[in-house]
Coordinates of C-alpha atoms and ligand atoms in Angstrom, one line a residue:
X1 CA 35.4 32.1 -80.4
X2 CA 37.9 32.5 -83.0
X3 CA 38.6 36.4 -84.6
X4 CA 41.9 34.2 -86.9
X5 CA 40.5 33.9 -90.6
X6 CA 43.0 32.4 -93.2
X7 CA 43.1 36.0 -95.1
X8 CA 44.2 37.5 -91.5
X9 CA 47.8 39.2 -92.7
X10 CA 48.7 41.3 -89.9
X11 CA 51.9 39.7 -88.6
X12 CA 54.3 40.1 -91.4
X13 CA 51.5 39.5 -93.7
X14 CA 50.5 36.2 -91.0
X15 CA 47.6 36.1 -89.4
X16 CA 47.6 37.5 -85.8
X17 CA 47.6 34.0 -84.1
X18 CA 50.7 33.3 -85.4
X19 CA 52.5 35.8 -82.9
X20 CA 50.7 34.5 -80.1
X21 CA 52.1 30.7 -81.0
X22 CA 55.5 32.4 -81.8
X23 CA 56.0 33.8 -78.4
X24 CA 54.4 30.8 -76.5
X25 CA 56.9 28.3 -78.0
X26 CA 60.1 31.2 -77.3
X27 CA 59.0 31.1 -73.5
X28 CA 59.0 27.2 -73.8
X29 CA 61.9 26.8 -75.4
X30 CA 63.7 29.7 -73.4
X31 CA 62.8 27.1 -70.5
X32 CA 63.6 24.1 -71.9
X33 CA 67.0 24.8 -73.6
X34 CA 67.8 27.6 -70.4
X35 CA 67.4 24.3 -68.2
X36 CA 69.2 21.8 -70.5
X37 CA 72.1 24.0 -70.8
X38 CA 73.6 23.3 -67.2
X39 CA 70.9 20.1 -66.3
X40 CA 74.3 17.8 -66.9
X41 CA 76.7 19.6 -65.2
X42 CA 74.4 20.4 -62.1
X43 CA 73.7 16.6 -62.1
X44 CA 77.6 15.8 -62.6
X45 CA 78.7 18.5 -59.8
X46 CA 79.8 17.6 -56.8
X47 CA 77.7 18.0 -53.7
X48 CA 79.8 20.7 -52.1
X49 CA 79.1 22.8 -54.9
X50 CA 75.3 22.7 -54.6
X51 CA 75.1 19.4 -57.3
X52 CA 74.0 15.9 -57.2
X53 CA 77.1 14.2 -57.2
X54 CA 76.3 11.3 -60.4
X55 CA 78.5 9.9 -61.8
X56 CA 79.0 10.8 -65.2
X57 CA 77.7 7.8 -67.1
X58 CA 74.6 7.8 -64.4
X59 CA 74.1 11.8 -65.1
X60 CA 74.1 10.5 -69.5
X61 CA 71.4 8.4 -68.8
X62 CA 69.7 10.0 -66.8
X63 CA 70.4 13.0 -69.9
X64 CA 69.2 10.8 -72.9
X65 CA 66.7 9.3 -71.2
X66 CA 64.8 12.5 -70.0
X67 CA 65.6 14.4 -73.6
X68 CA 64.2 11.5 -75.4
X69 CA 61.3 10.9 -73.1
X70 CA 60.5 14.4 -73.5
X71 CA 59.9 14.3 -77.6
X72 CA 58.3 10.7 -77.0
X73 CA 55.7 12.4 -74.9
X74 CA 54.0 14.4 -77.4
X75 CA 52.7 11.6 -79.0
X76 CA 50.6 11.2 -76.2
X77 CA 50.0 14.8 -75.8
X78 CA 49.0 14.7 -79.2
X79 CA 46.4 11.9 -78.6
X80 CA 44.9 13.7 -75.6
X81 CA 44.0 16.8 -77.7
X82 CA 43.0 14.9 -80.7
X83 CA 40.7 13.0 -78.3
X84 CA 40.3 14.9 -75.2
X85 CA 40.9 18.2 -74.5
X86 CA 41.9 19.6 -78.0
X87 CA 44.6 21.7 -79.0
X88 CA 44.4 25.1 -77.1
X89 CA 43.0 23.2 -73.7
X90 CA 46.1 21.2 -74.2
X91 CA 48.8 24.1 -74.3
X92 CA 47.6 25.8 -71.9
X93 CA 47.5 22.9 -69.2
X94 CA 51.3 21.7 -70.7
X95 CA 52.2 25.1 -70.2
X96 CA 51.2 24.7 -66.1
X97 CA 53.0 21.6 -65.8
X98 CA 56.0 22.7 -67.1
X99 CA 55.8 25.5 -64.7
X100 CA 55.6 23.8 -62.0
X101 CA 58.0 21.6 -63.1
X102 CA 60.9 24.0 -62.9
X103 CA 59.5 25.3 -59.7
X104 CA 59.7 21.4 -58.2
X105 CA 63.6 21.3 -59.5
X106 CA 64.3 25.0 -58.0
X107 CA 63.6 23.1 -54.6
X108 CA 67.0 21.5 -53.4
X109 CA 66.1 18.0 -52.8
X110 CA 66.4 14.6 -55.3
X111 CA 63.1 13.9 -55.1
X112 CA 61.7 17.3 -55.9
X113 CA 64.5 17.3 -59.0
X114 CA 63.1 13.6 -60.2
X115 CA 59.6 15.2 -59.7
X116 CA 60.1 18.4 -61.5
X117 CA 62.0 16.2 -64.7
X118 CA 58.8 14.3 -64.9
X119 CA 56.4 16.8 -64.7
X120 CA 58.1 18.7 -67.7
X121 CA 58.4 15.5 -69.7
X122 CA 54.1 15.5 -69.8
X123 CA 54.0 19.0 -69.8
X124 CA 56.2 19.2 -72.8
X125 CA 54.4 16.4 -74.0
X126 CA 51.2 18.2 -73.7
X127 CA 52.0 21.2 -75.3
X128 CA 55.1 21.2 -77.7
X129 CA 53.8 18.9 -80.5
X130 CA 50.1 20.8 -80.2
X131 CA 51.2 24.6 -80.1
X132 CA 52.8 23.7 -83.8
X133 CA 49.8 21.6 -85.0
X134 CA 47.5 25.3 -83.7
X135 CA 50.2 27.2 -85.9
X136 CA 49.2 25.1 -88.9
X137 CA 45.4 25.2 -88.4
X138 CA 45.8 29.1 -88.9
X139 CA 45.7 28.1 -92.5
X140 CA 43.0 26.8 -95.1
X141 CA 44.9 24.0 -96.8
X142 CA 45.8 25.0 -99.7
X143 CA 47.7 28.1 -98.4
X144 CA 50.6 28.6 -99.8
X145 CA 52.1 30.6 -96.5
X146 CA 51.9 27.5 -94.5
X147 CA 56.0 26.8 -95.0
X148 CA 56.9 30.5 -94.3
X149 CA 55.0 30.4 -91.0
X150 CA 56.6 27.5 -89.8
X151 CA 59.7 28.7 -90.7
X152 CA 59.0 32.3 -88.6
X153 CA 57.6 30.3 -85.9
X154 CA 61.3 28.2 -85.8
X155 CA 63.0 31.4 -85.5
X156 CA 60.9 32.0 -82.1
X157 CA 61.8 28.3 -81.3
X158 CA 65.4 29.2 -81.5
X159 CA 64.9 33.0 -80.4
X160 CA 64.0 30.7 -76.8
X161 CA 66.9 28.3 -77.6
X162 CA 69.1 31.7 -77.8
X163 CA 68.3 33.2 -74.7
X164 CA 67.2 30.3 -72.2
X165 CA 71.0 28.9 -71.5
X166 CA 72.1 32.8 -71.7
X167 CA 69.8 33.8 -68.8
X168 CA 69.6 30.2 -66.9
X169 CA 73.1 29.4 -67.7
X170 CA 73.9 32.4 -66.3
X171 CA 71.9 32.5 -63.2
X172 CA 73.2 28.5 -62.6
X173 CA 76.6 28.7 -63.0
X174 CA 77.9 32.4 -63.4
X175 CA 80.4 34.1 -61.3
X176 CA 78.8 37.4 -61.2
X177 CA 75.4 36.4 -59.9
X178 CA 77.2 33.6 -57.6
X179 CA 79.0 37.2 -55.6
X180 CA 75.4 38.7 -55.9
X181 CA 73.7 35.5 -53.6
X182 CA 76.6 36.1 -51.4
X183 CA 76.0 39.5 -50.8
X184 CA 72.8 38.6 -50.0
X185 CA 74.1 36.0 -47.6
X186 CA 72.9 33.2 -49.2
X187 CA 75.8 30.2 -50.4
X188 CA 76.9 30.4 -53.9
X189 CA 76.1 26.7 -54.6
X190 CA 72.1 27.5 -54.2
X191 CA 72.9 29.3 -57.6
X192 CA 71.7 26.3 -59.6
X193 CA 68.0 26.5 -58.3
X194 CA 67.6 30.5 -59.3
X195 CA 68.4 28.8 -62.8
X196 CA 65.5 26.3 -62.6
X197 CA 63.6 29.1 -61.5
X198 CA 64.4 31.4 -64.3
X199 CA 62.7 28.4 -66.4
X200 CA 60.0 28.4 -64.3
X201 CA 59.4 32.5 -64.9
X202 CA 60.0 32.0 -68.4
X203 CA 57.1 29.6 -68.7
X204 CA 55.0 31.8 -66.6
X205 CA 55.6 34.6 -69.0
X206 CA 54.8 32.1 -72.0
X207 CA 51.1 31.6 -70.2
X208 CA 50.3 34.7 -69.5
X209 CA 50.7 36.3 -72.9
X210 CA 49.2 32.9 -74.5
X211 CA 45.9 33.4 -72.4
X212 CA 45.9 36.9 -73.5
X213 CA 46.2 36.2 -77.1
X214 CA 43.1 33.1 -76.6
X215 CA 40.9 34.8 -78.8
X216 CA 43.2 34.9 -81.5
X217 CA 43.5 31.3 -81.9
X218 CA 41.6 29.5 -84.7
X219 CA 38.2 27.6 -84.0
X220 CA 39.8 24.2 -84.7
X221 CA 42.0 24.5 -81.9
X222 CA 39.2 24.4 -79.5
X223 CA 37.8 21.1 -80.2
X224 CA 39.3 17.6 -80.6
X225 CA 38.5 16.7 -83.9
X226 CA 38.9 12.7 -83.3
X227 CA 36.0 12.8 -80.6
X228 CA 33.2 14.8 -81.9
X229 CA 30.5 12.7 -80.9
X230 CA 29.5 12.3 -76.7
X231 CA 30.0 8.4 -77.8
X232 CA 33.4 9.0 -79.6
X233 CA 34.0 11.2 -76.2
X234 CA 32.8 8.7 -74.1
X235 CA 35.0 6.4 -75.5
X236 CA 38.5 8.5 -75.3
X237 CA 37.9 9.0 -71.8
X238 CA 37.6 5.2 -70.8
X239 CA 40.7 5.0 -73.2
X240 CA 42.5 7.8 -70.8
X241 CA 41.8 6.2 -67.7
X242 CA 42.4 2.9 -68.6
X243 CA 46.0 3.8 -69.6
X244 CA 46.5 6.0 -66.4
X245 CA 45.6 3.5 -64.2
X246 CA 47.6 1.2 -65.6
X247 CA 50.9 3.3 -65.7
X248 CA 49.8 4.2 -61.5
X249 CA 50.0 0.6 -61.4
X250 CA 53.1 -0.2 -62.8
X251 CA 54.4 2.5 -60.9
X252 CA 53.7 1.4 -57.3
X253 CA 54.6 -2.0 -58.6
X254 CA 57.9 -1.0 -59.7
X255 CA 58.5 1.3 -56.7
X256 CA 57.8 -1.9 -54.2
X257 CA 59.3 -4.3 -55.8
X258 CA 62.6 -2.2 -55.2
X259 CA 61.9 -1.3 -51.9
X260 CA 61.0 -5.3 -51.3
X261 CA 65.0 -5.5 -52.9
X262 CA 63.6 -7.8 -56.0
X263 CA 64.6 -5.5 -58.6
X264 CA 67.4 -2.8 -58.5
X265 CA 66.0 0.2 -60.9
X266 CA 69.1 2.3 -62.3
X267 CA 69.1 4.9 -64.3
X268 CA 71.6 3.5 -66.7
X269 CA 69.0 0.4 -66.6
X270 CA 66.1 2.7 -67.3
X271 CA 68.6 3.8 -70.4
X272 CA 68.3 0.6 -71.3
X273 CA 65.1 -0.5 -71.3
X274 CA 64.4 2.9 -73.2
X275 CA 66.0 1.8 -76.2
X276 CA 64.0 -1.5 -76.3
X277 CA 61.0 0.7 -75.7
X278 CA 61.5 3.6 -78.5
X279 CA 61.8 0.8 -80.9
X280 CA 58.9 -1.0 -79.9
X281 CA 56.9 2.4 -79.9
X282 CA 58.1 3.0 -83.8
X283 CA 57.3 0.0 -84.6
X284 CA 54.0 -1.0 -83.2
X285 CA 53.1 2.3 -84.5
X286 CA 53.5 2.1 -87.8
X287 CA 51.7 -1.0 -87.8
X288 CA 49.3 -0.3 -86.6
X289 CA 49.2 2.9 -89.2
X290 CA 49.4 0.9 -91.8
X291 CA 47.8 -2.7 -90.5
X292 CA 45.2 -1.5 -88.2
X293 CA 43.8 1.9 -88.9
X294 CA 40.5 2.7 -91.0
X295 CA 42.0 5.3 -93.7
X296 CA 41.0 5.7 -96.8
X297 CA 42.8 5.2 -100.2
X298 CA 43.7 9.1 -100.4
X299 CA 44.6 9.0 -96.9
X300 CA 46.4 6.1 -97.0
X301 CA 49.2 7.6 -99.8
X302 CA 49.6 10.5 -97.5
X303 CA 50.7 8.1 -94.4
X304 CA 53.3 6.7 -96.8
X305 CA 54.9 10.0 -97.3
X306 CA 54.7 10.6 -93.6
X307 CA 56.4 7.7 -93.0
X308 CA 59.4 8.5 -95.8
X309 CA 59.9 12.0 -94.3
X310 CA 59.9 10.6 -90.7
X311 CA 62.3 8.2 -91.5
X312 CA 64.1 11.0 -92.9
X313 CA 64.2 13.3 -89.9
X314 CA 65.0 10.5 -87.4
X315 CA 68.3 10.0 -89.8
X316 CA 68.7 13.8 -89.6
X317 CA 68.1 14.1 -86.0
X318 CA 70.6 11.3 -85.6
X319 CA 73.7 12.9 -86.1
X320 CA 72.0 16.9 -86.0
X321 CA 71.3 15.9 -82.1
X322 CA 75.2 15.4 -81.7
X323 CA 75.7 19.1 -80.9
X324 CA 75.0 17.6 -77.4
X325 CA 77.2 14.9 -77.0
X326 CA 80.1 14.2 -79.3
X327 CA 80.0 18.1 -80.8
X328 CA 79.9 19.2 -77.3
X329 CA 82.7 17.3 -76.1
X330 CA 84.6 18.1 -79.0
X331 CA 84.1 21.6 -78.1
X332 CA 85.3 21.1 -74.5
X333 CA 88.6 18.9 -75.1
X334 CA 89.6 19.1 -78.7
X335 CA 88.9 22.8 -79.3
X336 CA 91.0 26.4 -78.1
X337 CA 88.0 28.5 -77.1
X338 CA 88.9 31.4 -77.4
X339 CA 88.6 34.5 -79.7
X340 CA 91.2 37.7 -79.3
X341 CA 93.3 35.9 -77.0
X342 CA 90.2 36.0 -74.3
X343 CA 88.5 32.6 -73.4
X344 CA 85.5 31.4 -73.0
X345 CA 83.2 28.9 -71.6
X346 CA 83.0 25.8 -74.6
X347 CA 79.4 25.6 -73.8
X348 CA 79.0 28.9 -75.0
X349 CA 79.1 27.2 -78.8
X350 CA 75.8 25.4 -77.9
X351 CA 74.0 28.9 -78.5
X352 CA 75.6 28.7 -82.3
X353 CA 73.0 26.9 -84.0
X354 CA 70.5 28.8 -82.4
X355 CA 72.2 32.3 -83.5
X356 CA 72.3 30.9 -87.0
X357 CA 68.6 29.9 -87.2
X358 CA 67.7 33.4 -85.7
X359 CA 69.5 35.2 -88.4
X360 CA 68.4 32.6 -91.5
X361 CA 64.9 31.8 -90.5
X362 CA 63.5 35.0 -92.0
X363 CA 65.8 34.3 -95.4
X364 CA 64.5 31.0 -95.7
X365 CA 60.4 32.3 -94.8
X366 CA 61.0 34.9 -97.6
X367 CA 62.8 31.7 -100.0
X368 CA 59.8 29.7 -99.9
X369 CA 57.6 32.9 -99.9
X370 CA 58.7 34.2 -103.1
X371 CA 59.2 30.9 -104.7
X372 CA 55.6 30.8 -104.4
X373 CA 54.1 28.1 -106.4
X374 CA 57.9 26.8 -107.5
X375 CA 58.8 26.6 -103.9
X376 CA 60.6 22.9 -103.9
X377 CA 58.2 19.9 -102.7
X378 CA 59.2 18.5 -98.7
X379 CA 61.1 15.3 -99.9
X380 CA 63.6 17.4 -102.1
X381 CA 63.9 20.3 -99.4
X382 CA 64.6 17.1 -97.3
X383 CA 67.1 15.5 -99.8
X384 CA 68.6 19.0 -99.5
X385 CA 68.6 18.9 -95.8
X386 CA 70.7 15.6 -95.3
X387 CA 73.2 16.8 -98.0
X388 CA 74.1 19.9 -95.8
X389 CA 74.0 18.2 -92.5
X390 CA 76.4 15.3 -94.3
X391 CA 78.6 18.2 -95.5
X392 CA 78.7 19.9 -91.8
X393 CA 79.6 16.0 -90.7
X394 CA 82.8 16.0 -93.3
X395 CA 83.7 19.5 -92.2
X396 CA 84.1 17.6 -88.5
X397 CA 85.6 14.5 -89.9
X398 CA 88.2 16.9 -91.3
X399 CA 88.5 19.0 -87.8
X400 CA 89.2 15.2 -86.2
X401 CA 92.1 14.7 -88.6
X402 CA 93.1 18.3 -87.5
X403 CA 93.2 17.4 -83.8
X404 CA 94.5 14.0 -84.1
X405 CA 97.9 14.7 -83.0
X406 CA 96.3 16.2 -79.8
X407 CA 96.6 19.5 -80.8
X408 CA 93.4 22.2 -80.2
X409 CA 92.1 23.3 -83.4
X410 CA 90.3 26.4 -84.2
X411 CA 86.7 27.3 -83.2
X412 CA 85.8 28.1 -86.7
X413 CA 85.2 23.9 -87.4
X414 CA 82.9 23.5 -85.2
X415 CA 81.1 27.2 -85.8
X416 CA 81.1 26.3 -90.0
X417 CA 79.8 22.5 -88.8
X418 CA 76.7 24.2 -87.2
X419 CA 76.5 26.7 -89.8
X420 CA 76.1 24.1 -92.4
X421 CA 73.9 21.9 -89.9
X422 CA 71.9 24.8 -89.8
X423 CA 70.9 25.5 -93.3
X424 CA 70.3 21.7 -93.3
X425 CA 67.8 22.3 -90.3
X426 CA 66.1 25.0 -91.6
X427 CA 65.2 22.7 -95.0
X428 CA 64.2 20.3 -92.7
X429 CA 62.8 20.7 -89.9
X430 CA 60.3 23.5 -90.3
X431 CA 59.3 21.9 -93.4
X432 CA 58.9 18.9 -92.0
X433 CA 56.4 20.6 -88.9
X434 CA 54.5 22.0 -92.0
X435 CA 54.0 18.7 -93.7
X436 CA 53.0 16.9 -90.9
X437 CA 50.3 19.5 -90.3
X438 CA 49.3 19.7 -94.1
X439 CA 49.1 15.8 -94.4
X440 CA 48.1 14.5 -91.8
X441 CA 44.4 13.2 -91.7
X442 CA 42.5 16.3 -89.7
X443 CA 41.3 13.7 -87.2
X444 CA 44.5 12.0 -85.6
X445 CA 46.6 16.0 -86.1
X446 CA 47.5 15.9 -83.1
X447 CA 48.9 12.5 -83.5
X448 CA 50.7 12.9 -86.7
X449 CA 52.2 16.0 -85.0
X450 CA 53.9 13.5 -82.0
X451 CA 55.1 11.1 -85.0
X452 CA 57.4 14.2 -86.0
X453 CA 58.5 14.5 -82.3
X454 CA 59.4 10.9 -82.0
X455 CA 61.7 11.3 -85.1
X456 CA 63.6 13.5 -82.3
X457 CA 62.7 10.9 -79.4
X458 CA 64.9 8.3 -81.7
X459 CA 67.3 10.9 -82.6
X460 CA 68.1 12.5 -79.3
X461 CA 68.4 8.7 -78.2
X462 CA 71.1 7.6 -81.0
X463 CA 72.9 10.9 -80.6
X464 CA 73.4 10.0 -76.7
X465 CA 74.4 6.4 -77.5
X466 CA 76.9 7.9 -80.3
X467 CA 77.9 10.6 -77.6
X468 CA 79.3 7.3 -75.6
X469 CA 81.9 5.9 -77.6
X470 CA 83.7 9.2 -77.8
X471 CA 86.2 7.7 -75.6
X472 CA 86.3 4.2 -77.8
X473 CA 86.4 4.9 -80.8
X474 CA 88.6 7.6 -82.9
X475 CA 87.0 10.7 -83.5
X476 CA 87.7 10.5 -87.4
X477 CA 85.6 6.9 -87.3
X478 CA 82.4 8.5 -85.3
X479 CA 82.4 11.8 -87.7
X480 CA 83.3 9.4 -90.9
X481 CA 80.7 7.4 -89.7
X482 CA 78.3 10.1 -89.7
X483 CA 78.8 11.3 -92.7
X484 CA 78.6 7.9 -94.7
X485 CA 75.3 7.3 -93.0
X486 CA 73.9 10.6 -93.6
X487 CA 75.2 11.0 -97.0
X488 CA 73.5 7.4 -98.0
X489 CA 70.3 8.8 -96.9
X490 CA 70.3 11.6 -98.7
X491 CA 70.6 9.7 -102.1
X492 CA 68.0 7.6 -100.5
X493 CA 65.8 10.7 -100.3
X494 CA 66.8 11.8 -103.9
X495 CA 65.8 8.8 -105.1
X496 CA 62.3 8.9 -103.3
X497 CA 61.7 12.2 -104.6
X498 CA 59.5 11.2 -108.0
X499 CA 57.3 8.4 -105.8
X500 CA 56.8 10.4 -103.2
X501 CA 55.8 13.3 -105.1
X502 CA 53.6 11.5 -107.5
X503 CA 51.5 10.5 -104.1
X504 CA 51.3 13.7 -102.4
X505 CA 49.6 14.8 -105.9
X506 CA 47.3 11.9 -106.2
X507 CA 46.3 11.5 -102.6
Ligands
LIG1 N1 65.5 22.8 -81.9 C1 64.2 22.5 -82.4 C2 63.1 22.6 -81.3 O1 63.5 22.6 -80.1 C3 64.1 21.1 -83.0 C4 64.2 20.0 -82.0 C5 63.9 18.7 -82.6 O2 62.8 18.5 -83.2 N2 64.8 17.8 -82.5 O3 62.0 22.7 -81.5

């Protein structure tokens, strides 16, 4: 079943499996991020130009909501492989979903764009938070290479983030390709829907060369590891259908009572109620972690320091997520794009981060690497992470000050913001995949893997909310703002460093 063995060092001295995963979560990501990159301004556009005509703060919510129901998502994805289907079974099937997905949105009708939204919130759900828990069962525990490969495996992350809004964005929204559909006598405002279908592509290429590379894929990945017994089986599948009955239910509930009139579902409503519900998924949780499960004493220390560094990356998340909302906008009103008198598109800066994590990752893999047995433990790399993103939020606070008279400031803020946001991700947030993986009890993997994700779910979430009062408040409060709270957390962190160490050693 399995040809991976922990001593396997043929991908830059990875095993082989690791290559697979890398390119499985580019094509993902090159569909995800090429979509996101014009999924705002398609909503936002007017109908005459081939968009859906929201309203801004509708097309927001609609935004948040989708981004943050995404990440949420792969808490149950993770669930249904630690139970169900297992890891690789999982991927695979998220992999289809997302698919089709983008081929429901390429069709030019709102239900067929609400349809294909939904479908790539489970298939995300199903396979991001699994393909990075396979990545870290290519390892025996104590392996030492485990930060290096996550670290790699970011770079194919963001090799996806790279080139999915270059090739989408393109196809959406470019000039060039707009005079190529009207050569083929076909209105330039169908341009949006090759862009969704450039996802879809993507994702088909992800499958193909992930089905390919099956055999390379450890043995763990094929089983869930919660529900090894037909009775524990048994069990997980009356678990499954319970819950998906009862979410049909709701559903057709929902759906008549607004068609009866009694309730008027909007998306800014749906925003809403979002909010209550992300908080009411963190907390019921983690108390259930800590309350209800059966762990034992060893375990137990390691859910601690899961919690810490979760709490950590939703803080991180928080403000890192900004690049969407308030950095964006920053980009668009506050900044002169452009660079030797030519302009360009402010949405081009989204691809920055990206860039940078493409041209650190492979610093940072050979960092930890080398460091070997000295390599820094997670909360301090974390610690380390929150001081850089604070520093990138002063470098903004001071750009605000810059562009307070109205004046458009240079490019180079925002570009040394995501530079310094970037070293502070790649301390972070690879790290932080490898942690989960390494501590997490080998029974709820899958699980612990989706408790990372939701760090994002909160953090996409906050960043949208913060991305709001960009017209209310001054821009030198929100970025002050951010970099009070970040820089509070990150002493927070320092000071958790011992503790939390002392556990991971004892547990
Ligand atoms: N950009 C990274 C990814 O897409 C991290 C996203 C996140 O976890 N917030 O995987």
């Amino acid at each position: 079943m399995s040809t991976t063995t922990s001593d396997d060092r043929s991908f830059f001295g990875h095993p082989r499996g690791l290559s697979t995963l890398f390119f499985t979560e580019m094509w993902e990501r090159f569909s995800y991020y090429g979509m996101r990159a014009f999924l705002i301004l398609f909503m936002t556009a007017p109908i005459a130009a081939g968009g859906l005509g929201f309203p801004v703060v509708q097309a927001g919510a609609v935004y948040g909501t989708y981004a943050a129901t995404v990440y949420l998502m792969t808490m149950v994805g993770g669930w249904v492989a630690d139970n169900l289907l297992g890891y690789h079974r999982s991927v695979f099937w998220g992999g289809v979903l997302i698919m089709c997905g983008h081929i429901s949105l390429a069709v030019p009708t709102i239900g067929t764009f609400y349809l294909g939204l939904l479908l790539v919130v489970f298939g995300t759900g199903l396979l991001k938070g699994n393909v990075s828990t396979i990545v870290g069962q290519l390892y025996a525990p104590e392996d030492t290479r485990r930060d290096a490969a996550y670290s790699l495996y970011y770079m194919g992350v963001n090799l996806g983030g790279m080139l999915g809004p270059i090739v989408a964005g393109w196809l959406a929204q470019g000039e060039g390709f707009k005079q190529i559909l009207a050569g083929w006598g076909l209105p330039p405002s169908a341009a949006w829907h090759f862009g969704f279908g450039a996802a879809a592509v993507g994702m088909f290429c992800g499958l193909v060369q992930y089905t390919l590379g099956r055999k390379r894929m450890p043995a763990a990945a094929h089983v869930p590891l919660g529900a090894t017994t037909p009775e524990q089986m048994a069990g997980s599948r009356r678990t499954a259908l319970r819950v998906v009955i009862g979410v049909i239910a709701l559903a057709v509930l929902a759906v008549l009572a607004q068609s009866l009139g009694v309730i008027h579902i909007s998306a800014t409503g749906v925003a809403g109620a979002m909010d209550f519900v992300l908080f009411g998924v963190v907390v019921g949780f983690f108390g259930w972690l800590f309350l209800g499960g059966t762990w034992t004493p060893a375990e137990r220390k390691r859910l601690v320091v899961i919690f810490v560094l979760f709490f950590g990356a939703l803080v991180f998340w928080s403000t890192f997520e900004q690049a969407g909302s308030t950095l964006n906008l920053f980009a668009d009103r506050n900044t002169a794009n452009t660079i030797f008198g030519i302009s360009y598109p402010a949405s081009w800066l989204q691809s920055v981060n990206s860039l940078f994590i493409v041209l650190f990752a492979p610093v940072f893999a050979w960092i930890w690497l080398r460091l070997g047995k000295r390599d820094p433990s997670s909360p301090t790399k974390f610690a380390i992470g929150l001081f850089f993103l604070a520093s990138s939020a002063a470098v903004m606070m001071a750009a605000a000050m810059a562009a307070s008279g109205g004046a458009k400031v240079s490019p180079m803020w925002l570009i040394a913001c995501y530079f310094l946001q970037t070293v502070g991700e790649l301390c972070l947030s690879p790290v932080g995949l490898s942690a989960m993986s390494r501590l997490a009890p080998a029974r709820v993997a899958g699980l612990m893997m989706g408790v990372w994700f939701l760090a994002a779910s909160v953090g996409n979430k906050v960043a949208g909310r913060v991305g709001g009062l960009f017209e209310s408040l001054s821009l030198t409060t929100i970025f002050g703002g951010n970099t009070v709270v970040v820089l509070f957390f990150a002493v927070l962190m320092v000071l958790l460093i011992r503790p939390i160490k002392r556990m991971m050693e004892s547990a």
